[in-house]
Coordinates of C-alpha atoms in Angstrom, one line a residue:
Chain A
M260 CA 15.9 0.7 -41.9
P261 CA 14.9 3.3 -40.0
S262 CA 14.5 2.1 -35.9
E263 CA 10.7 2.5 -34.7
R264 CA 10.1 3.3 -31.4
F265 CA 6.8 2.8 -29.7
V266 CA 5.3 4.3 -27.0
I267 CA 3.7 1.2 -24.6
P268 CA 1.4 3.1 -21.7
I269 CA 0.4 1.2 -18.6
G270 CA -1.9 1.6 -16.3
P271 CA -3.2 3.4 -14.2
Q272 CA -5.6 0.4 -14.0
H273 CA -3.2 -2.8 -14.9
P274 CA -2.8 -5.9 -13.7
A275 CA 0.8 -5.8 -12.3
L276 CA 0.2 -3.2 -9.2
K277 CA -2.8 -2.8 -7.3
E278 CA -2.4 1.0 -7.4
P279 CA -2.8 3.4 -9.7
G280 CA 0.9 4.7 -11.4
H281 CA 0.9 5.6 -15.3
F282 CA 3.8 4.6 -16.8
E283 CA 4.8 4.7 -20.2
F284 CA 7.7 3.6 -21.8
S285 CA 9.5 3.8 -25.4
V286 CA 10.9 1.4 -26.6
E287 CA 13.0 -0.2 -29.6
G288 CA 12.1 -4.0 -30.3
E289 CA 11.9 -5.0 -27.2
R290 CA 14.6 -2.6 -25.7
V291 CA 13.3 0.1 -23.0
T292 CA 14.5 3.8 -24.9
G293 CA 12.7 5.5 -22.4
A294 CA 10.7 5.9 -19.1
T295 CA 8.5 8.3 -17.8
V296 CA 6.2 7.9 -15.0
R297 CA 2.8 9.3 -14.5
L298 CA 1.5 10.0 -10.3
G299 CA -1.0 11.4 -8.4
Y300 CA -4.2 8.9 -9.3
A301 CA -4.0 8.6 -5.0
H302 CA -3.8 12.4 -4.4
R303 CA -5.6 13.2 -2.0
G304 CA -4.5 16.5 0.0
I305 CA -3.7 14.8 3.5
E306 CA -1.1 17.0 4.6
K307 CA -3.4 20.0 3.7
A308 CA -6.7 18.4 5.4
C309 CA -3.9 18.2 8.1
E310 CA -4.2 21.8 9.0
E311 CA -7.9 21.4 9.6
R312 CA -8.2 18.8 12.0
N313 CA -6.9 18.3 15.9
W314 CA -3.4 17.6 16.5
V315 CA -5.5 14.0 17.8
Q316 CA -7.7 13.9 14.6
S317 CA -4.6 14.3 12.3
L318 CA -3.2 11.2 13.7
Y319 CA -6.2 8.8 12.3
L320 CA -6.1 10.5 9.1
L321 CA -1.8 9.9 8.3
E322 CA -2.4 6.9 9.7
R323 CA -4.6 6.5 6.0
I324 CA -2.0 7.3 4.1
C325 CA -0.6 3.7 3.8
G326 CA -2.4 1.0 4.4
I327 CA 1.2 -0.7 3.8
C328 CA 3.3 0.9 6.6
S329 CA 0.2 2.6 8.9
H330 CA 2.2 2.4 11.9
I331 CA 5.1 3.9 11.0
H332 CA 3.5 6.6 9.7
T333 CA 2.0 7.7 13.0
T334 CA 5.0 6.6 14.8
A335 CA 6.8 9.3 12.8
Y336 CA 4.4 11.7 13.6
C337 CA 3.7 10.4 17.1
L338 CA 7.8 11.2 18.0
G339 CA 7.8 14.2 16.4
V340 CA 4.7 15.6 18.5
E341 CA 5.6 14.6 21.5
R342 CA 9.0 16.2 20.9
L343 CA 7.6 19.4 20.3
A344 CA 5.0 19.0 23.3
G345 CA 8.3 18.0 25.8
V346 CA 6.0 14.6 26.7
E347 CA 7.7 11.4 27.8
V348 CA 7.3 8.7 26.2
P349 CA 7.6 5.5 29.2
P350 CA 9.9 2.6 27.9
R351 CA 7.2 0.1 27.4
A352 CA 5.1 2.3 25.5
Q353 CA 8.4 2.8 23.2
A354 CA 9.0 -1.0 23.4
I355 CA 6.1 -1.9 22.0
R356 CA 6.3 0.9 19.3
V357 CA 9.1 -0.6 18.2
L358 CA 7.2 -4.3 18.7
I359 CA 4.7 -3.0 16.5
A360 CA 7.3 -1.6 14.2
E361 CA 9.4 -4.3 13.5
L362 CA 5.7 -6.8 13.3
E363 CA 4.6 -4.6 10.2
R364 CA 8.0 -4.9 8.5
V365 CA 7.6 -8.7 8.8
H366 CA 3.9 -8.4 7.4
S367 CA 5.3 -6.0 4.6
H368 CA 8.4 -7.6 3.5
L369 CA 6.2 -11.1 3.2
L370 CA 3.4 -8.9 1.0
W371 CA 6.5 -7.8 -1.2
L372 CA 8.2 -11.4 -1.5
G373 CA 4.5 -12.3 -3.0
V374 CA 4.1 -9.7 -5.3
A375 CA 7.5 -10.3 -6.6
A376 CA 7.1 -13.9 -7.4
H377 CA 3.9 -13.2 -9.0
E378 CA 5.9 -10.2 -11.7
A379 CA 8.3 -13.0 -12.0
G380 CA 5.7 -15.3 -13.4
F381 CA 5.7 -17.3 -10.0
D382 CA 2.5 -17.6 -8.4
T383 CA 3.5 -20.7 -6.5
L384 CA 5.9 -18.6 -4.1
F385 CA 2.8 -15.6 -4.1
M386 CA 0.8 -18.0 -2.6
Y387 CA 3.1 -19.3 0.1
S388 CA 4.3 -16.2 1.2
W389 CA 0.4 -14.9 1.3
R390 CA -0.2 -17.7 3.2
D391 CA 2.7 -17.9 5.6
R392 CA 1.9 -13.9 6.1
E393 CA -1.3 -14.7 7.4
T394 CA 0.5 -15.4 10.7
V395 CA 1.7 -12.3 11.2
M396 CA -1.7 -11.2 10.3
D397 CA -3.3 -13.0 13.2
V398 CA -0.5 -12.2 15.7
L399 CA -1.4 -8.1 14.8
E400 CA -5.1 -8.7 15.0
G401 CA -4.7 -10.8 18.6
L402 CA -2.3 -7.7 19.4
T403 CA -4.0 -4.8 18.5
G404 CA -8.0 -5.7 17.2
N405 CA -7.5 -5.1 13.1
R406 CA -5.3 -6.1 10.4
V407 CA -4.5 -3.3 8.4
N408 CA -4.7 0.3 10.4
Y409 CA -4.0 -1.7 13.7
S410 CA -4.3 2.3 14.9
A411 CA -1.7 1.1 18.1
N412 CA -0.1 4.7 18.7
V413 CA -1.5 7.6 20.3
L414 CA 0.2 10.6 21.1
G415 CA 1.8 9.8 24.5
G416 CA 1.9 6.1 24.1
V417 CA 0.4 3.6 22.1
K418 CA -3.0 1.8 23.2
Y419 CA -2.5 -1.7 23.5
D420 CA -0.2 -3.6 26.7
L421 CA 0.5 -7.4 25.8
D422 CA 0.8 -10.2 28.7
E423 CA 2.9 -13.2 28.7
A424 CA -0.2 -15.0 26.9
R425 CA -0.4 -12.7 23.8
A426 CA 3.6 -12.5 23.9
E427 CA 3.9 -16.9 23.9
T428 CA 1.8 -16.7 20.6
I429 CA 4.4 -14.1 19.2
R430 CA 6.9 -15.8 19.5
K431 CA 5.0 -19.0 18.1
G432 CA 4.2 -17.2 15.1
V433 CA 7.9 -15.9 14.6
D434 CA 9.7 -19.4 15.4
Y435 CA 6.9 -20.7 12.3
L436 CA 8.0 -17.8 10.0
E437 CA 11.9 -17.9 10.8
A438 CA 11.7 -21.4 9.2
R439 CA 9.8 -20.5 6.1
T440 CA 11.9 -17.7 5.6
Y441 CA 15.2 -19.8 5.4
Y442 CA 12.8 -22.0 2.8
Y443 CA 12.2 -18.5 1.0
L444 CA 16.1 -17.1 1.2
E445 CA 16.8 -21.1 -0.1
L446 CA 14.2 -20.9 -2.8
V447 CA 15.1 -17.7 -4.4
V448 CA 18.6 -18.1 -4.4
H449 CA 18.3 -21.8 -6.2
D450 CA 15.1 -21.6 -8.0
P451 CA 16.9 -21.7 -11.8
V452 CA 13.6 -19.8 -12.8
F453 CA 13.6 -17.0 -10.3
V454 CA 17.3 -16.6 -10.4
Q455 CA 17.1 -15.9 -14.4
R456 CA 14.3 -13.6 -13.9
T457 CA 16.1 -11.0 -11.0
R458 CA 20.3 -11.8 -11.5
G459 CA 21.9 -9.1 -12.9
I460 CA 19.0 -7.3 -13.9
G461 CA 18.7 -3.7 -12.9
T462 CA 22.1 -3.8 -11.5
V463 CA 22.4 -0.5 -9.5
T464 CA 26.3 0.2 -8.8
R465 CA 27.2 1.8 -5.0
E466 CA 28.2 4.9 -6.4
Q467 CA 25.0 5.0 -9.4
A468 CA 23.1 4.2 -5.8
E469 CA 24.5 7.0 -3.8
W470 CA 24.1 9.5 -6.8
L471 CA 20.4 8.7 -7.4
G472 CA 19.4 9.2 -3.5
L473 CA 18.0 5.4 -3.7
V474 CA 16.5 4.7 0.2
G475 CA 15.8 1.6 2.6
P476 CA 15.9 -1.5 1.3
A477 CA 16.8 -0.7 -2.0
A478 CA 20.0 0.9 -1.5
R479 CA 21.4 -1.3 1.1
A480 CA 20.8 -4.2 -1.9
S481 CA 23.5 -1.6 -3.5
N482 CA 26.0 -1.8 -0.4
V483 CA 25.0 1.8 0.8
A484 CA 24.9 1.8 4.3
R485 CA 21.8 3.8 4.9
D486 CA 19.2 2.7 7.2
L487 CA 18.3 4.5 10.2
R488 CA 17.1 2.1 12.9
V489 CA 21.2 2.1 13.2
E490 CA 22.4 5.4 12.2
S491 CA 20.0 7.4 14.0
P492 CA 17.9 5.0 16.7
Y493 CA 14.2 6.3 17.4
A494 CA 11.8 5.0 20.0
A495 CA 13.3 1.8 21.5
Y496 CA 16.1 1.1 18.5
D497 CA 18.6 2.2 20.8
L498 CA 17.7 0.1 23.6
F499 CA 16.9 -3.3 20.7
P500 CA 19.7 -2.7 18.4
V501 CA 19.3 -3.5 14.8
Q502 CA 21.9 -4.8 12.6
M503 CA 22.5 -3.6 9.3
V504 CA 21.6 -5.9 6.4
L505 CA 24.0 -5.1 3.4
E506 CA 24.7 -6.6 -0.3
T507 CA 26.7 -5.8 -2.6
A508 CA 25.5 -7.3 -6.1
G509 CA 23.0 -4.6 -6.5
D510 CA 21.0 -6.3 -8.6
L511 CA 17.4 -7.6 -8.0
E512 CA 17.9 -11.1 -6.4
A513 CA 19.9 -8.5 -3.7
R514 CA 16.9 -7.1 -3.2
V515 CA 15.4 -10.0 -2.6
S516 CA 17.8 -11.2 -0.5
V517 CA 17.8 -7.9 1.5
R518 CA 14.1 -7.6 2.4
L519 CA 14.8 -11.6 3.0
K520 CA 17.5 -11.4 5.6
E521 CA 16.3 -8.5 7.3
L522 CA 13.2 -10.6 8.0
F523 CA 15.6 -12.7 10.5
E524 CA 16.9 -9.5 12.5
S525 CA 13.7 -8.7 12.5
Y526 CA 12.8 -12.3 14.3
R527 CA 15.8 -10.9 16.3
V528 CA 14.1 -8.0 17.6
I529 CA 10.6 -8.8 18.3
R530 CA 12.2 -12.3 20.7
T531 CA 14.8 -9.7 22.3
I532 CA 12.0 -7.1 23.2
L533 CA 9.5 -9.5 24.2
D534 CA 12.1 -11.4 26.7
K535 CA 13.2 -7.6 27.9
L536 CA 9.7 -5.3 27.6
P537 CA 10.3 -2.6 29.9
T538 CA 7.7 -2.4 33.0
G539 CA 5.7 0.2 34.2
E540 CA 2.8 2.8 32.1
I541 CA 1.9 3.0 28.6
K542 CA 1.3 6.1 28.3
G543 CA 2.4 9.7 29.3
R544 CA -0.1 12.6 29.6
M545 CA -0.6 14.8 26.4
P546 CA -1.8 18.5 26.7
K547 CA -4.3 19.2 23.9
K548 CA -2.7 22.1 23.0
V549 CA 1.5 22.1 21.5
R550 CA 3.5 24.4 21.8
E551 CA 5.2 26.9 19.1
G552 CA 7.4 25.1 17.1
E553 CA 8.8 22.9 14.6
T554 CA 10.5 19.9 14.0
V555 CA 12.2 16.9 12.0
S556 CA 10.8 13.3 12.0
R557 CA 12.6 10.5 10.8
V558 CA 12.0 6.6 10.8
E559 CA 12.8 3.6 9.0
A560 CA 9.9 2.6 7.0
P561 CA 10.2 -1.0 5.1
R562 CA 10.8 0.6 2.4
G563 CA 13.1 3.1 3.6
E564 CA 12.9 6.5 5.3
L565 CA 10.3 8.2 6.3
F566 CA 10.0 12.2 6.9
Y567 CA 7.7 14.2 8.9
F568 CA 8.2 17.8 8.7
I569 CA 5.6 19.4 11.7
K570 CA 5.3 22.9 12.1
S571 CA 3.2 23.7 15.4
N572 CA 1.5 27.3 16.3
G573 CA 0.9 26.6 20.0
T574 CA -2.7 25.8 19.4
D575 CA -4.7 22.3 19.3
K576 CA -3.8 22.2 15.4
A577 CA -0.8 21.7 13.2
E578 CA 0.7 24.7 11.5
R579 CA 2.0 22.2 8.6
V580 CA 2.7 18.3 8.5
K581 CA 4.7 17.4 5.7
V582 CA 5.3 14.0 5.1
R583 CA 8.6 12.4 2.2
T584 CA 8.1 8.8 1.9
P585 CA 10.6 6.3 0.5
T586 CA 8.5 5.3 -2.9
L587 CA 9.3 9.0 -4.3
C588 CA 13.4 8.4 -3.8
N589 CA 13.2 5.6 -5.0
L590 CA 11.1 5.5 -8.5
A591 CA 12.6 8.5 -10.1
P592 CA 15.6 6.0 -10.3
M593 CA 14.0 3.3 -11.4
M594 CA 13.1 5.5 -14.4
T595 CA 16.6 6.6 -14.9
L596 CA 17.2 2.9 -14.4
A597 CA 15.4 1.1 -17.0
I598 CA 16.8 2.4 -19.7
G599 CA 18.8 -0.3 -22.2
H600 CA 16.3 -3.1 -20.6
Q601 CA 14.1 -5.5 -21.5
L602 CA 10.5 -5.0 -21.6
A603 CA 9.5 -8.3 -19.9
D604 CA 12.1 -6.8 -17.5
M605 CA 10.0 -3.8 -16.4
P606 CA 7.2 -5.1 -14.4
M607 CA 10.4 -7.3 -11.9
L608 CA 12.2 -3.7 -11.7
L609 CA 9.3 -1.7 -10.5
A610 CA 8.4 -4.2 -8.0
G611 CA 12.2 -4.6 -7.2
V612 CA 12.0 -1.3 -5.0
D613 CA 8.6 -2.4 -3.4
P614 CA 6.2 1.3 -5.0
C615 CA 3.2 2.3 -2.7
F616 CA 1.2 5.2 -4.4
S617 CA -0.8 5.8 -1.8
C618 CA 2.3 7.1 0.2
N619 CA 3.4 8.6 -2.7
D620 CA 1.3 10.8 -3.9
R621 CA 2.1 14.4 -2.7
S622 CA 2.1 17.7 -4.3
I623 CA 4.6 20.5 -4.1
V624 CA 3.9 24.2 -5.0
V625 CA 7.8 25.5 -7.2
R626 CA 8.1 29.0 -6.7
N627 CA 10.9 31.2 -7.6
A628 CA 13.2 33.0 -5.2
Q629 CA 12.2 35.9 -6.4
E630 CA 8.7 35.7 -6.1
A631 CA 6.6 36.2 -2.7
E632 CA 5.8 33.4 -0.3
T633 CA 2.4 32.6 -0.7
R634 CA 0.3 30.0 0.9
W635 CA -2.5 28.3 -0.4
T636 CA -5.8 28.0 1.1
W637 CA -8.2 25.1 1.5
E638 CA -10.3 26.9 -1.2
Q639 CA -7.7 27.9 -3.7
L640 CA -6.4 24.5 -3.9
R641 CA -9.7 23.4 -4.3
R642 CA -10.3 24.9 -7.1
Y643 CA -7.1 24.0 -8.3
G644 CA -8.1 21.1 -8.7
I645 CA -11.3 21.3 -10.2
E646 CA -9.4 23.4 -12.7
V647 CA -6.5 21.0 -13.4
Y648 CA -8.8 18.1 -13.5
K649 CA -12.0 19.5 -15.5
C650 CA -14.9 17.9 -14.2
K651 CA -17.5 17.3 -17.1
R652 CA -19.9 16.1 -14.6
Chain B
M1323 CA -44.8 -20.2 -30.6
R1324 CA -45.1 -22.1 -26.7
L1325 CA -42.3 -24.1 -27.8
E1326 CA -40.4 -20.4 -28.3
E1327 CA -40.9 -18.6 -25.3
L1328 CA -39.9 -21.6 -23.5
W1329 CA -36.5 -22.0 -25.6
E1330 CA -36.1 -18.0 -24.5
Q1331 CA -37.4 -18.8 -20.5
L1332 CA -34.3 -21.9 -20.7
E1333 CA -32.1 -19.4 -22.2
A1334 CA -32.1 -17.0 -19.8
R1335 CA -32.2 -19.2 -16.8
L1336 CA -29.0 -21.1 -18.6
A1337 CA -27.1 -17.1 -19.0
T1338 CA -27.5 -16.4 -15.1
W1339 CA -26.9 -19.3 -14.4
G1340 CA -23.5 -18.8 -15.7
R1341 CA -23.5 -15.8 -15.1
T1342 CA -23.6 -16.0 -11.4
H1343 CA -21.4 -19.3 -11.1
S1344 CA -17.9 -17.8 -13.2
P1345 CA -18.0 -14.2 -12.2
W1346 CA -15.0 -12.7 -13.2
A1347 CA -13.6 -9.5 -11.4
V1348 CA -11.4 -6.4 -12.1
H1349 CA -10.8 -4.1 -8.9
F1350 CA -9.7 -0.5 -9.3
N1351 CA -8.3 1.7 -6.6
S1352 CA -9.6 5.8 -7.4
G1353 CA -7.4 7.2 -4.5
S1354 CA -7.8 4.3 -1.3
C1355 CA -4.7 3.9 1.3
N1356 CA -3.8 0.2 0.5
G1357 CA -5.3 -1.2 3.1
C1358 CA -8.7 -2.7 1.1
D1359 CA -6.5 -3.2 -1.7
I1360 CA -4.2 -5.7 0.3
E1361 CA -7.1 -7.3 1.9
I1362 CA -8.9 -8.2 -1.6
L1363 CA -5.6 -9.4 -2.7
A1364 CA -5.7 -11.3 0.5
T1365 CA -8.8 -13.0 -0.9
I1366 CA -7.2 -14.5 -3.3
T1367 CA -4.4 -16.3 -1.1
P1368 CA -4.6 -19.7 0.6
R1369 CA -6.2 -19.3 4.0
Y1370 CA -9.7 -17.2 2.1
D1371 CA -9.4 -18.1 -1.9
L1372 CA -12.1 -16.4 -3.4
E1373 CA -11.8 -19.0 -6.1
R1374 CA -13.4 -21.8 -5.1
F1375 CA -16.5 -19.7 -5.6
G1376 CA -15.7 -18.9 -8.9
V1377 CA -14.8 -15.6 -9.0
K1378 CA -12.0 -14.8 -10.7
I1379 CA -9.8 -11.7 -10.2
Q1380 CA -8.3 -10.4 -13.5
G1381 CA -6.4 -7.7 -15.6
S1382 CA -9.0 -6.0 -18.2
P1383 CA -12.3 -4.5 -17.3
R1384 CA -13.4 -5.4 -21.1
H1385 CA -13.1 -9.3 -19.2
A1386 CA -14.8 -8.6 -16.4
D1387 CA -18.3 -8.9 -14.8
I1388 CA -18.1 -7.2 -11.5
L1389 CA -15.8 -4.2 -11.2
V1390 CA -14.7 -3.9 -6.9
C1391 CA -13.8 -0.3 -5.8
T1392 CA -11.6 0.9 -3.4
G1393 CA -11.0 3.9 -1.7
P1394 CA -12.6 7.8 -2.2
V1395 CA -12.5 9.3 -6.0
T1396 CA -9.5 11.8 -6.4
R1397 CA -10.3 14.5 -9.3
Q1398 CA -7.7 12.3 -11.3
A1399 CA -9.3 8.8 -10.7
R1400 CA -12.8 9.9 -11.4
E1401 CA -12.3 10.0 -15.4
R1402 CA -10.4 6.6 -15.4
L1403 CA -13.7 5.2 -13.5
L1404 CA -15.6 6.3 -15.7
R1405 CA -13.7 5.1 -18.4
I1406 CA -13.2 1.5 -17.1
Y1407 CA -17.0 1.1 -16.0
E1408 CA -18.1 2.2 -19.5
Q1409 CA -15.6 -0.7 -21.2
M1410 CA -17.0 -3.1 -18.9
P1411 CA -19.3 -5.3 -20.8
S1412 CA -23.2 -5.4 -19.5
P1413 CA -24.5 -6.7 -17.1
K1414 CA -22.4 -5.5 -14.9
F1415 CA -22.3 -5.0 -10.6
V1416 CA -20.0 -2.4 -9.5
L1417 CA -18.8 -3.6 -5.4
A1418 CA -17.7 -0.8 -3.3
V1419 CA -14.9 -2.1 -0.2
G1420 CA -14.4 0.1 2.2
T1421 CA -15.9 3.1 4.2
C1422 CA -13.7 5.6 2.1
A1423 CA -15.9 3.8 -0.8
I1424 CA -19.1 4.1 0.8
S1425 CA -18.4 7.7 2.5
G1426 CA -15.6 9.1 1.8
G1427 CA -14.3 8.4 5.4
V1428 CA -11.4 10.0 6.7
F1429 CA -10.8 11.7 3.5
Q1430 CA -14.5 13.6 3.1
G1431 CA -13.8 17.2 2.3
C1432 CA -10.3 17.1 1.3
Y1433 CA -9.5 19.4 -1.7
N1434 CA -9.3 16.5 -4.2
V1435 CA -11.6 14.8 -3.8
V1436 CA -14.7 14.0 -5.1
G1437 CA -16.0 11.9 -2.6
R1438 CA -18.0 8.4 -2.6
V1439 CA -18.0 5.8 -5.6
D1440 CA -21.3 5.9 -5.8
A1441 CA -21.3 10.5 -6.6
V1442 CA -19.4 9.1 -9.8
I1443 CA -21.0 4.9 -11.4
P1444 CA -24.3 3.0 -9.7
V1445 CA -23.1 0.8 -7.1
D1446 CA -24.6 -2.9 -6.0
M1447 CA -23.3 -3.4 -3.0
Y1448 CA -21.3 -2.0 -0.1
V1449 CA -18.9 -3.5 2.1
P1450 CA -17.9 -1.7 5.3
G1451 CA -15.0 -1.8 7.3
C1452 CA -11.7 0.0 7.5
P1453 CA -10.5 -1.7 6.2
P1454 CA -13.4 -4.6 5.3
R1455 CA -12.0 -7.9 6.2
P1456 CA -11.4 -10.8 3.5
E1457 CA -14.3 -12.8 5.2
A1458 CA -16.6 -9.4 4.3
I1459 CA -15.3 -8.9 0.9
I1460 CA -16.0 -12.5 0.6
D1461 CA -19.6 -12.4 2.0
G1462 CA -19.9 -8.9 -0.1
I1463 CA -19.8 -10.7 -3.9
L1464 CA -21.7 -14.1 -2.5
K1465 CA -24.8 -11.4 -1.3
L1466 CA -24.3 -9.5 -4.9
L1467 CA -24.1 -12.7 -6.8
E1468 CA -27.3 -13.9 -5.2
K1469 CA -29.0 -10.7 -5.7
A1470 CA -28.1 -11.2 -9.3
Q1471 CA -29.9 -14.7 -9.5
A1472 CA -32.8 -13.7 -7.9
E1473 CA -33.1 -10.9 -10.4
G1474 CA -31.9 -12.5 -13.2
V1475 CA -29.0 -11.4 -15.3
A1476 CA -29.6 -12.8 -19.1
T1477 CA -29.9 -9.7 -21.0

């Protein structure tokens, strides 16, 4: 009997992920034989827009690349621009940056745990982890005044200082979350239903992970030691070092436990920062124009390495800002790994890398080596966009 | 004759009561930064618990009464947004959540952005904020339901 090939399209509006991404799985029975992804539903043209805005305005635009890891985007941008301008950032500001970045990591990992549990059909864990996530949201709100886009970073430092009373509320929140995280770690390793959906599924060996270029917790779950906080400490990570969390199994279960164990590391760093917060100013003087030059800024976002390339031509605007986000590095390998798995494992496999499409949707122009270098103007890009998507009305 | 009229009235009131007391919502992100989306998801979690008002967030536009839109509309997502709106059965309502959905926000004028949501589909209620708090989103949905109740949604 000839095998029947069937293509299942999923998205861009789908019940599982809250973001637009289109997947096509070709299946033979229940077995996946091919997988493709179509991205770009959230492509807004932020990199080009940065060229039209001054350094400060770009900061607020780049914060809105992603609502989940907004602080880490501005951290990468600020560190790069400050290096270009030769501005000395006070140590207290750097420590507060790291504090908020770790709180953000806690919120992002708890959010992910909920989403992963939901994909596994374990909605109780989803509700539990999102209820506990409200604790860290309260802490962030108390510190910065907003629950999601905190805008804590400014060029040259941070906007918000904290006192002993605030530190005490953060400590209380972290204590509560630590107790809960022990419970979750126990649960995801021992709950038979959850383990059936995670153990031995989507296994990536160390060689594969290195070859496919996985980043972040997905790479660390396959025993690849990649963590920029350890490898090239930025901001205040040299003062408050982080231990790298590694797992060897490389399956979904390892990806869950890497993220949960990272939370303990985050709690420890948060407590150390609160105890040993350097004194002094929280903001350095930032010139309006940044001198000519280019720089690369790399930081560890909750999902992996975040890369910024910033070029200045000596004016008050950036000449080029290039962003490379961790999801794209992780999504392509998952499309390769999907082959041979059951269709029912696909949501878990995708959620396993914690995809973030609004981070992801960048555009690249590929040219031949022979072709002359061309620069696309705003108007050309706009016309190209209209042409591609053929707006009828 | 009078009895028939009465019966029609009763039917209409019953339909309005049913539709405004257990509406199902579908969420579509047409190019948002995720900020609004996680806050919408937070509304169904224990602290905020939108379901106590009978509102359920679920996957299919064909079962939905309310379309919750976030983000500026990008050129690629525009066709999908229209298709989802057309797939929804009548009567249907649209809730635009967040500054970007209302005006385009910081993405106004970006080359791949069409603009605000009401440039593409009609919007019934707007919830401002970047992102709005979950309480604000719940308030927006409840105001939308109040409006629907006052106007009647029998057809």
